[in-house]
Amino acid sequence: MRSHWWVMGVGLGLYGGACKTTPLESPADPKGEAPLSTEVHALIDEAADPCVDFYRYACGQWLDETVRPADQPRYGRFHELRERNKLAQRTILEEDAADANATGDAAKLGRFYATCMDEAAVETAGIEPLAPLLEAIAAAKDDAGLMRVLAQLQQVGARPLFDLDVDAGYEDPEITSVHVDQGGLGLPDRRYYLDEGEAAEALRAAYVEHVAEILDALGEPDAPQRAAEVVALETELARVSIPRDQIRDPDQRSNPMTVAELAKLTPTLPWKAYLEAAGIPEPKHLNVVAPSYVEAMGKVVAGAEWPVRRAYLRWQLGHALAQHLPARFAKADFEMYDLRLNGQAEPTPRWRRCVETTDGVLGESLGRQFVDRYFAGDSGRIAEEMIGQIEQAFAAALPGLEWMDAPTRERALEKMHAIVNKIGHPEQWRDYSALEVGSVHVANVMAGQRFEWRRQAAQVDGPVDRGEWHMTPPTVNAYYNPSGNEMVFPAGILQPPFFSADNPMAMNFGGIGMVMGHELTHGFDDGGRKFDGSGRLTEWWGPDAVSRFEERATCVEQLYDTYEIQPGVHLNGKLTLGENIADLGGIRQAHGAYQAWAAAHGGDATPAVEGLTNEQLLFVAFGQIWCSHATPEAERMLATTDTHSHARYRVNGPLSSYPAFWEAFSCEEGTPMHPAQVCEVW
């Protein structure tokens, strides 16, 4: 089962923090701290005009002087904190692995990490741990057998044909539902299969070679021919898949059905056999996210011969586990996905891959130790206070929204007051006692996947666990969950140096304050606004307010469509609409909260950083959280697949539509950062 569709967070370009905590101590830590003014100005390009390109002004010197590591396709200030967090996790895991007296979760963590790091043992094990699954694929003779094998493969992390998620229901957010979604592709998006041109054709040819390499490593006879057939099958799946910018709409995603109704969509595929093998024999709450895809997928499968079906299943298994198999698999995976698709010149170091894998399987166990060491003191209290100030700013701005009628405005205020804020870590830690960790790495990974599958399957048709988190504590990100009407800020993002009780509040509000405002605004973006305060998908807006909101959303969509990140490569304003609305609202809520804080503290008139007013400092701090580099390949892929905009436009887009920014930097109308036509939603 996969991550929930709405867990987008504030985006991979983010770094941030929301409280004063025990600083992380790792080899990556800088020795000594520069004065605040020096630190801020060290990133700024003083020669750049903030009214022409504020991103260049705020980040120019950082962009000129920072070299992107060869093992990372994207690197920014967020990644600097993420690397420190991973080094801290590495320290925890290495200590656990070295402790012969470790017991309980510490022993389990140490053993899992140690087996991951033991490359010789990975080579010795080879593909033998996959033998039962490969035998099941070979033994499948009919459609019921196919569906049973699909369930087995999905339980170890593969995603053939379709995806399955367990989450709150759209109609009743208090009950856990099964959600069947489209899936089954090995490339990042349907466009990679369908786009025309020499570059697209060359990539597909390389992809066929990659599939052939994985199939050959799994012992597939005539791997090149089978690879071509597998890619042809995936191309048909891509052709019937719904584009990303269309499937975002929760109204379209909500299609409750019975198992019998699902079966009618694909008469040749026995869903009862699949659900029984998946451990969800008779779900009473079932939703099909993309009925048209599921129906067409059934026809694609019916038209595929059995040798092609089996080769496709073998490929999907090898693809899912390649990073955990011998070097031949990992090398092929790197060359296709990291090097060719992302422009990443060097493989990710094994220690980092093993930290990420351990976090994925035993995340709350590892997170508990991380929190104990690095999330101390008043962290939660300070973060909670800042969130309260952001919410007050949102509430204070509502009466000024003339496009929203009074009843809708009142219901929006009620929804905001109903938001649940989760800070740092779960109240109840996950119990991993049923998960056995052995001496074979890929077997441990599959055991972890099965453990999580069973845990989620057991929740189906039961009450939603409101205490559950969908990010682990060390994660440097945050998210808004519409079905829970909750904002979640893991300890990983609540770290210095991006927030500190010792920093001027203008910087704090420009940094983590903007993140908080961003997540809050997600509750009222083009998707989040369709859920009420209880998390139910329902229309609670008046018709005139809906019409006026959509006019403003169209303005945002069309604005971001104009942004060109490379010659001929534009942002997709429809795909990124929700995130762009959240960015526009986030900086406004953060600035409004800062103004209220300053008024309550005597005006905050003394500049904290030489050469900048505190108002300017807030916007500079906001701009500097997005300083980042990316390879051209990564930029192109993100333009196709990511719901977030390019870093430059996450800064310049919101600020060019915000009058308070124009005033702070005296930007005259007609300058690029003060255009005549602007977009305003929240």
XYZ file of C-alpha atoms in Angstrom:
682
model
C 0.000 0.000 0.000
C 1.268 3.422 -0.867
C 1.422 6.898 0.559
C -1.900 8.689 0.682
C -2.681 10.894 -2.317
C -2.989 14.041 -0.223
C 0.337 13.725 1.629
C 2.101 16.239 -0.592
C 3.537 18.347 2.193
C 5.183 21.630 1.484
C 7.509 20.030 -1.033
C 11.007 18.679 -1.485
C 12.437 22.144 -1.943
C 11.656 22.900 1.672
C 13.847 23.119 4.639
C 12.496 24.482 7.834
C 12.127 24.381 11.552
C 9.552 25.473 14.058
C 11.084 25.418 17.472
C 14.219 25.648 19.532
C 15.596 22.176 20.125
C 18.799 20.426 20.993
C 20.975 21.068 17.920
C 21.885 18.081 15.829
C 25.506 17.108 16.270
C 26.975 15.393 13.259
C 29.982 15.575 10.959
C 27.918 17.875 8.747
C 27.498 20.526 11.426
C 29.323 23.802 10.790
C 31.886 24.764 13.375
C 30.797 27.989 14.951
C 28.019 30.340 13.938
C 28.397 33.509 11.891
C 26.649 36.673 13.083
C 23.063 36.810 11.877
C 23.633 39.725 9.482
C 26.597 37.931 7.930
C 24.620 34.714 7.608
C 21.693 36.378 5.834
C 23.788 38.559 3.525
C 26.024 35.607 2.626
C 23.162 34.250 0.528
C 22.027 37.539 -1.038
C 23.119 38.869 -4.424
C 23.430 42.541 -3.540
C 23.768 43.433 -7.237
C 20.376 41.935 -8.098
C 17.255 44.092 -8.103
C 14.627 42.609 -5.737
C 11.907 44.187 -7.872
C 13.118 42.354 -10.974
C 13.884 38.848 -9.668
C 13.513 38.461 -5.923
C 14.627 34.831 -5.957
C 17.929 35.898 -7.496
C 18.252 38.714 -4.968
C 17.567 36.483 -1.941
C 19.570 33.451 -3.124
C 22.020 34.697 -5.737
C 25.231 34.356 -3.772
C 24.171 30.927 -2.474
C 23.407 29.842 -6.046
C 26.798 31.061 -7.268
C 28.864 29.551 -4.470
C 27.060 26.304 -3.612
C 27.975 23.198 -5.572
C 25.289 20.541 -5.893
C 26.659 17.177 -4.706
C 27.049 14.691 -7.550
C 24.934 12.117 -5.695
C 21.909 14.424 -5.438
C 19.876 15.608 -8.451
C 18.413 18.424 -6.351
C 20.120 20.266 -3.548
C 18.937 23.208 -1.510
C 18.773 24.573 1.978
C 16.101 22.005 2.769
C 18.515 19.274 1.739
C 21.179 20.677 4.046
C 18.906 20.042 7.016
C 17.750 16.720 5.626
C 21.373 15.597 5.354
C 22.019 16.566 8.962
C 18.958 14.617 10.060
C 20.092 11.571 8.108
C 23.549 11.788 9.663
C 21.883 11.900 13.070
C 19.812 8.825 12.167
C 22.966 7.123 10.925
C 24.636 7.726 14.277
C 21.669 6.192 16.097
C 21.622 3.143 13.836
C 25.365 2.547 13.960
C 25.305 2.727 17.750
C 22.382 0.293 17.884
C 24.155 -2.066 15.486
C 27.359 -1.969 17.532
C 25.634 -2.544 20.881
C 25.845 -6.260 21.651
C 23.574 -5.716 24.659
C 20.823 -3.918 22.739
C 17.322 -5.285 23.222
C 13.843 -4.631 21.875
C 13.464 -2.042 19.136
C 17.083 -0.875 19.423
C 18.319 -4.384 18.648
C 15.846 -4.678 15.786
C 16.934 -1.344 14.315
C 20.606 -2.219 14.601
C 20.117 -5.621 12.987
C 18.022 -4.232 10.129
C 20.560 -1.497 9.364
C 23.542 -3.845 9.662
C 22.076 -6.358 7.213
C 21.392 -3.522 4.772
C 25.002 -2.353 5.006
C 26.397 -5.870 4.512
C 26.903 -5.812 0.745
C 28.720 -9.150 0.711
C 25.736 -10.851 2.327
C 23.416 -9.214 -0.204
C 25.512 -10.667 -3.030
C 25.593 -14.090 -1.391
C 21.808 -14.181 -0.949
C 21.292 -13.207 -4.590
C 17.691 -13.562 -5.744
C 16.994 -16.671 -3.678
C 14.724 -14.715 -1.261
C 12.475 -13.965 -4.261
C 12.131 -17.632 -5.220
C 8.659 -18.207 -3.680
C 7.266 -15.187 -5.510
C 8.945 -16.075 -8.792
C 7.539 -19.598 -8.470
C 4.066 -18.203 -7.806
C 4.322 -16.082 -10.949
C 5.388 -19.103 -13.000
C 2.539 -21.190 -11.572
C -0.236 -18.685 -12.367
C -2.401 -20.305 -15.065
C -5.731 -18.488 -14.899
C -7.151 -15.072 -13.997
C -7.808 -16.045 -10.377
C -4.184 -17.130 -10.087
C -3.090 -13.843 -11.631
C -5.065 -11.838 -9.080
C -3.691 -13.875 -6.181
C -0.133 -13.274 -7.389
C -0.877 -9.560 -7.759
C -1.859 -9.455 -4.097
C 1.339 -11.265 -3.088
C 3.518 -8.866 -5.079
C 1.766 -5.773 -3.772
C 2.335 -6.959 -0.225
C 6.112 -6.720 -0.755
C 6.024 -3.269 -2.369
C 5.484 -3.970 -6.080
C 2.738 -2.064 -7.909
C 1.600 -4.082 -10.943
C -1.557 -2.997 -12.820
C -3.178 -0.915 -10.064
C -2.542 0.549 -6.651
C -4.334 -0.084 -3.376
C -4.568 2.345 -0.484
C -6.272 2.200 2.902
C -7.522 5.564 4.103
C -10.541 7.401 5.446
C -13.610 7.290 3.243
C -14.718 10.340 1.301
C -18.358 10.019 2.357
C -17.625 8.960 5.933
C -14.184 10.096 7.148
C -14.637 8.206 10.410
C -14.506 4.789 8.693
C -11.449 3.274 7.014
C -12.010 2.415 3.364
C -10.174 0.521 0.631
C -9.234 2.724 -2.341
C -8.364 1.163 -5.715
C -6.284 3.520 -7.860
C -4.516 3.438 -11.201
C -0.893 2.301 -11.340
C 1.316 -0.316 -12.926
C 3.824 1.914 -14.747
C 7.588 1.648 -14.411
C 8.273 5.158 -15.728
C 7.322 8.224 -13.653
C 4.336 9.336 -15.743
C 2.143 8.329 -18.670
C 3.720 11.056 -20.813
C 7.037 9.191 -20.887
C 5.275 6.460 -22.863
C 3.193 8.704 -25.112
C 5.254 11.820 -25.889
C 6.649 12.134 -29.393
C 10.087 13.244 -30.542
C 13.624 11.909 -30.680
C 14.373 12.456 -26.992
C 11.217 10.610 -25.912
C 11.954 7.728 -28.275
C 15.556 7.484 -27.063
C 14.400 7.344 -23.464
C 11.909 4.584 -24.236
C 14.607 2.598 -26.025
C 16.821 2.917 -22.953
C 13.889 1.851 -20.796
C 13.372 -1.321 -22.839
C 17.061 -2.124 -22.336
C 16.699 -1.503 -18.610
C 13.670 -3.802 -18.310
C 15.597 -6.437 -20.263
C 18.546 -6.144 -17.872
C 16.325 -6.686 -14.823
C 14.488 -9.589 -16.459
C 17.763 -11.205 -17.480
C 19.079 -10.869 -13.931
C 15.927 -12.664 -12.764
C 16.563 -15.520 -15.199
C 13.996 -14.593 -17.857
C 14.624 -16.462 -21.150
C 14.763 -14.159 -24.183
C 14.746 -11.073 -21.960
C 15.059 -8.482 -24.795
C 11.891 -9.699 -26.536
C 9.965 -9.965 -23.288
C 11.130 -6.484 -22.272
C 9.753 -4.976 -25.469
C 6.439 -6.744 -24.841
C 6.351 -5.564 -21.216
C 6.926 -1.953 -22.250
C 4.217 -2.306 -24.906
C 1.819 -3.512 -22.195
C 2.773 -0.600 -19.927
C 2.257 1.764 -22.855
C -1.331 0.540 -23.157
C -1.809 1.087 -19.417
C -0.374 4.583 -19.799
C -2.746 5.285 -22.662
C -5.802 4.560 -20.496
C -4.430 6.281 -17.374
C -5.958 9.576 -16.303
C -3.490 12.505 -16.504
C -2.124 13.743 -13.185
C -3.621 17.200 -13.504
C -7.100 15.679 -13.885
C -7.016 13.001 -11.180
C -6.219 15.556 -8.440
C -9.898 16.474 -8.067
C -11.367 14.715 -4.991
C -14.853 14.834 -6.537
C -13.569 12.654 -9.376
C -11.679 10.378 -6.983
C -14.778 9.588 -4.932
C -16.569 6.592 -6.493
C -17.887 4.276 -3.753
C -18.737 0.775 -4.936
C -19.421 -2.716 -3.731
C -17.050 -5.547 -4.611
C -19.702 -6.816 -7.031
C -19.813 -3.438 -8.793
C -16.015 -3.390 -9.009
C -16.084 -6.879 -10.523
C -18.455 -5.683 -13.250
C -15.812 -3.197 -14.405
C -13.400 -6.057 -15.146
C -15.432 -9.221 -15.854
C -12.310 -11.299 -16.522
C -10.530 -10.346 -13.279
C -11.948 -12.029 -10.138
C -11.579 -9.387 -7.441
C -12.728 -11.738 -4.689
C -9.647 -13.882 -5.285
C -7.469 -10.781 -5.088
C -9.067 -9.399 -1.916
C -8.911 -12.747 -0.136
C -5.205 -13.065 -0.957
C -4.701 -9.459 0.151
C -6.192 -10.176 3.567
C -9.249 -7.974 2.939
C -11.811 -10.644 1.993
C -15.086 -8.720 2.150
C -14.561 -4.957 2.502
C -17.794 -3.112 3.114
C -16.233 0.272 2.359
C -14.635 0.364 -1.081
C -13.813 3.291 -3.358
C -12.549 3.134 -6.933
C -10.500 6.253 -7.615
C -10.391 5.836 -11.394
C -13.214 3.573 -12.671
C -12.432 4.299 -16.322
C -8.841 3.174 -15.808
C -9.818 0.006 -13.952
C -12.287 -0.955 -16.674
C -9.765 -0.306 -19.456
C -6.980 -2.020 -17.499
C -9.031 -5.210 -17.412
C -9.252 -5.171 -21.196
C -5.506 -4.553 -21.545
C -4.776 -7.557 -19.333
C -7.291 -9.728 -21.181
C -5.500 -8.954 -24.435
C -2.050 -9.880 -23.102
C -0.700 -13.393 -23.565
C 0.422 -15.333 -20.511
C 4.161 -15.160 -21.231
C 3.853 -11.361 -21.365
C 1.794 -11.247 -18.171
C 4.374 -13.310 -16.309
C 7.287 -11.258 -17.644
C 5.485 -8.072 -16.590
C 4.975 -9.402 -13.062
C 8.623 -10.491 -12.804
C 9.755 -7.079 -14.002
C 7.518 -5.265 -11.518
C 8.914 -7.383 -8.677
C 12.531 -6.794 -9.693
C 11.870 -3.099 -10.228
C 10.338 -2.670 -6.777
C 13.208 -4.384 -4.959
C 16.182 -3.509 -7.180
C 17.865 -1.274 -4.603
C 17.846 -4.149 -2.090
C 19.172 -6.845 -4.424
C 22.723 -7.576 -5.648
C 24.822 -4.868 -7.285
C 23.704 -5.785 -10.807
C 20.145 -4.757 -9.955
C 21.121 -1.624 -8.034
C 23.476 -0.484 -10.801
C 20.791 -0.896 -13.468
C 18.275 0.949 -11.295
C 20.712 3.834 -10.754
C 21.557 4.135 -14.448
C 17.906 4.333 -15.505
C 16.200 6.302 -12.768
C 18.924 8.387 -11.157
C 21.326 9.022 -14.019
C 19.122 9.111 -17.115
C 15.876 10.452 -15.667
C 17.330 12.715 -12.955
C 20.837 13.555 -14.144
C 22.353 12.283 -10.891
C 25.996 11.577 -11.712
C 26.890 9.348 -8.767
C 24.926 6.692 -6.861
C 23.438 7.518 -3.491
C 25.878 6.360 -0.770
C 24.840 3.030 0.683
C 24.640 4.375 4.236
C 22.053 6.946 3.126
C 20.032 4.345 1.253
C 20.095 2.129 4.334
C 19.030 4.983 6.619
C 16.114 5.740 4.281
C 15.118 2.075 4.050
C 15.236 1.644 7.824
C 13.176 4.809 8.238
C 10.655 3.403 5.751
C 10.261 0.073 7.569
C 10.868 0.962 11.239
C 10.253 4.696 11.042
C 8.531 5.244 14.355
C 11.037 3.106 16.220
C 13.913 5.094 14.725
C 11.910 8.293 15.123
C 11.425 7.677 18.825
C 15.183 7.654 19.395
C 15.572 10.701 17.132
C 12.971 12.606 19.147
C 14.541 11.612 22.466
C 17.876 13.043 21.356
C 16.975 16.032 19.216
C 13.472 17.244 20.063
C 13.805 18.562 23.578
C 12.703 21.403 25.806
C 9.919 23.768 24.760
C 9.852 22.710 21.113
C 6.223 21.627 20.948
C 4.925 24.560 22.971
C 6.694 27.168 20.834
C 5.533 25.537 17.608
C 1.955 25.390 18.890
C 2.053 29.099 19.727
C 3.249 30.002 16.236
C 0.539 27.886 14.610
C -2.033 29.675 16.744
C -0.742 33.029 15.506
C -0.950 31.858 11.887
C -4.539 30.703 12.429
C -5.418 34.051 13.983
C -4.005 35.812 10.926
C -6.136 33.642 8.632
C -9.242 34.401 10.702
C -8.467 38.123 10.732
C -8.174 38.188 6.936
C -11.499 36.434 6.256
C -13.753 39.506 6.685
C -11.756 41.283 3.979
C -12.528 38.624 1.372
C -15.387 40.389 -0.375
C -15.793 37.574 -2.897
C -16.920 35.173 -0.146
C -20.489 35.408 1.170
C -21.047 35.656 4.922
C -22.433 32.118 5.530
C -19.541 30.510 3.621
C -17.073 32.734 5.443
C -18.507 31.649 8.783
C -18.261 27.973 7.854
C -14.666 28.520 6.729
C -13.894 29.987 10.140
C -15.532 26.990 11.821
C -13.416 24.633 9.723
C -10.245 26.492 10.640
C -11.076 26.304 14.349
C -11.652 22.549 13.961
C -8.159 21.885 12.555
C -6.107 19.476 14.664
C -2.412 20.322 14.955
C 0.124 17.545 15.475
C 3.591 18.575 16.552
C 6.847 16.630 16.612
C 5.830 12.991 16.949
C 2.875 10.659 17.544
C 1.418 10.386 21.016
C 1.306 6.596 20.666
C 4.311 4.890 19.113
C 3.843 1.990 16.680
C 4.411 -1.526 17.989
C 6.878 -3.492 15.842
C 7.060 -6.570 18.069
C 5.378 -8.739 15.399
C 8.009 -7.832 12.792
C 10.845 -10.353 12.586
C 14.226 -9.085 11.369
C 16.618 -11.720 10.083
C 20.019 -11.841 8.419
C 18.999 -11.296 4.764
C 18.407 -7.690 3.764
C 15.862 -8.062 0.961
C 13.926 -10.581 3.065
C 13.796 -7.988 5.856
C 12.511 -5.371 3.429
C 9.772 -7.711 2.210
C 8.897 -8.627 5.799
C 8.591 -4.934 6.621
C 6.316 -4.347 3.638
C 4.116 -7.302 4.617
C 3.973 -6.081 8.210
C 2.732 -2.665 7.092
C 0.265 -4.202 4.629
C -1.266 -6.385 7.354
C -1.392 -3.449 9.754
C -3.345 -1.355 7.276
C -5.550 -4.234 6.104
C -6.650 -4.819 9.699
C -8.021 -1.265 9.801
C -10.457 -1.719 6.896
C -14.110 -1.088 7.838
C -13.010 0.006 11.297
C -12.770 3.484 12.814
C -10.047 5.761 11.461
C -7.090 6.017 13.822
C -6.873 9.772 14.394
C -3.583 9.366 16.205
C -1.808 7.907 13.173
C 0.932 9.837 11.392
C 1.776 9.534 7.684
C 5.330 10.872 7.974
C 8.024 9.638 10.324
C 9.370 12.022 13.000
C 12.775 12.709 11.344
C 11.122 13.824 8.084
C 11.934 17.359 6.921
C 8.472 18.199 5.639
C 4.903 18.827 6.812
C 1.422 18.031 5.527
C -2.272 18.817 5.688
C -4.712 15.879 5.697
C -8.171 16.930 4.420
C -10.043 13.841 5.645
C -8.693 14.409 9.147
C -8.668 18.219 8.899
C -5.239 18.129 10.508
C -1.840 19.757 10.061
C 1.219 17.674 10.905
C 4.721 19.013 11.589
C 7.300 16.256 12.267
C 10.269 16.856 14.539
C 12.554 16.694 11.508
C 11.312 20.042 10.231
C 11.227 21.561 13.709
C 14.991 21.999 13.925
C 17.535 24.808 13.973
C 18.970 26.695 12.206
C 15.825 27.493 10.249
C 13.873 28.286 13.364
C 15.258 29.366 16.684
C 13.843 31.126 19.693
C 16.964 33.288 19.434
C 16.193 34.391 15.871
C 14.209 37.566 15.181
C 10.546 36.745 14.778
C 10.563 38.224 11.277
C 12.847 35.360 10.240
C 10.798 32.769 12.082
C 7.589 33.882 10.400
C 9.277 34.058 6.992
C 10.587 30.517 7.490
C 8.471 28.042 9.416
C 5.611 30.545 9.642
C 5.215 30.404 5.888
C 5.220 26.586 6.057
C 2.451 26.700 8.641
C 0.448 29.151 6.545
C 0.996 26.965 3.487
C -0.404 23.877 5.205
C -3.331 25.829 6.646
C -4.197 27.177 3.199
C -4.251 23.620 1.833
C -7.461 23.216 3.790
C -8.960 25.838 1.487
C -7.223 25.232 -1.854
C -9.009 23.836 -4.909
C -9.090 20.339 -3.390
C -9.041 20.961 0.348
C -11.944 23.408 0.200
C -14.240 20.528 -0.812
C -13.867 18.866 2.612
C -15.754 20.260 5.594
C -14.448 20.646 9.118
C -15.135 16.989 9.909
C -13.164 15.813 6.863
C -16.220 14.837 4.823
C -16.223 15.470 1.073
C -19.263 17.708 0.660
C -20.183 21.050 -0.876
C -20.360 23.489 2.027
C -19.782 26.648 -0.021
C -22.486 28.882 -1.430
C -22.740 28.768 -5.246
C -21.595 32.369 -5.720
C -18.555 31.785 -3.512
C -17.677 28.682 -5.550
C -17.893 30.642 -8.794
C -15.744 33.482 -7.486
C -13.198 31.099 -6.013
C -12.893 29.303 -9.330
C -12.308 32.625 -11.096
C -9.415 33.330 -8.752
C -8.080 29.801 -9.067
C -8.132 30.153 -12.856
C -6.044 33.303 -12.508
C -3.444 31.337 -10.529
C -3.488 28.448 -12.999
C -2.979 30.732 -15.978
C -0.237 32.718 -14.232
C 1.840 29.635 -13.465
C 1.282 28.269 -16.970
C 3.357 31.225 -18.200
C 6.414 30.333 -16.116
C 9.158 28.757 -18.236
C 11.782 26.796 -16.297
C 13.780 25.784 -19.386
C 13.410 26.736 -23.050
C 10.131 25.170 -24.088
C 9.423 23.659 -20.647
C 6.633 25.403 -18.739
C 5.080 24.705 -15.392
C 1.687 22.989 -15.476
C -0.590 25.470 -13.746
C -3.384 22.928 -13.363
C -1.165 20.217 -11.864
C 0.453 22.657 -9.418
C -2.682 24.668 -8.640
C -3.253 23.437 -5.083
C 0.360 23.993 -4.073
C 0.463 27.416 -5.710
C -2.686 28.531 -3.894
C -1.087 27.280 -0.669
C 2.105 29.226 -1.419
C 0.129 32.393 -2.155
C -1.829 32.019 1.068
C 1.122 30.835 3.134
C 3.211 33.972 2.807
C 0.171 36.175 3.435
C -0.749 34.300 6.625
C 2.872 34.404 7.797
C 3.196 38.123 7.132
C -0.157 38.866 8.750
C 0.829 36.876 11.837
C 4.132 38.730 12.040
C 2.395 42.107 11.798
C 0.053 41.140 14.638
C 2.996 39.904 16.707
C 4.952 43.111 16.050
C 1.986 45.285 17.019
C 1.683 43.373 20.284
C 5.407 43.847 20.985
C 5.817 47.560 20.460
C 6.305 47.608 16.717
C 9.525 45.571 16.319
C 11.100 48.630 14.690
C 14.774 47.949 15.423
C 16.321 46.172 12.406
C 17.619 42.724 13.303
C 19.821 42.480 10.202
C 21.899 45.356 8.942
C 20.641 46.849 5.707
C 17.155 45.327 5.929
C 14.004 46.405 7.661
C 12.334 43.628 9.595
C 9.544 43.553 7.003
C 12.165 43.025 4.312
C 13.878 40.397 6.454
C 10.690 38.343 6.600
C 10.497 38.195 2.805
C 14.225 37.491 2.488
C 13.923 34.628 4.997
C 11.026 33.261 2.958
C 12.991 33.495 -0.274
C 16.068 31.890 1.207
C 14.299 28.723 2.308
C 13.880 27.898 -1.381
C 17.496 28.431 -2.510
C 18.246 25.287 -4.510
C 19.996 23.718 -7.485
C 18.668 20.966 -9.745
C 19.889 19.122 -12.803
C 18.112 19.942 -16.077
C 16.825 16.359 -16.154
C 15.337 16.650 -12.662
C 13.702 19.956 -13.548
C 12.063 18.456 -16.620
C 10.819 15.429 -14.714
C 9.393 17.558 -11.905
C 7.593 19.764 -14.425
C 5.781 16.619 -15.563
C 5.231 14.799 -12.276
C 5.398 17.194 -9.319
C 2.453 19.110 -7.896
C 4.907 21.738 -6.606
C 6.333 24.545 -8.715
C 9.994 25.233 -9.429
C 11.793 26.915 -6.516
C 12.173 30.269 -8.296
C 8.436 30.517 -8.840
C 7.563 29.396 -5.336
C 9.222 32.682 -4.372
C 8.526 35.071 -7.238
C 4.995 33.822 -7.908
C 3.483 34.563 -4.481
C 5.482 37.746 -3.843
C 4.683 39.325 -7.211
C 0.995 39.147 -6.250
C 1.411 40.542 -2.737
C 1.090 44.340 -2.152
C 2.884 44.180 1.215
C 5.978 42.912 -0.577
C 5.821 45.717 -3.129
C 5.639 48.227 -0.307
C 8.492 46.661 1.657
C 10.884 46.885 -1.312
C 9.359 49.956 -3.024
C 8.626 48.008 -6.205
C 6.891 50.269 -8.696
C 4.035 49.002 -10.820
C 5.312 47.617 -14.080
C 8.400 45.992 -12.612
C 8.492 42.179 -12.924
C 7.787 41.753 -9.205
C 4.862 44.236 -9.351
C 2.881 43.373 -12.478
C -0.348 45.124 -13.382
C -2.364 41.912 -13.156
C -2.060 39.817 -10.002
C -3.766 36.782 -8.490
C -5.252 36.782 -5.010
C -7.200 33.967 -3.393
C -6.727 33.859 0.380
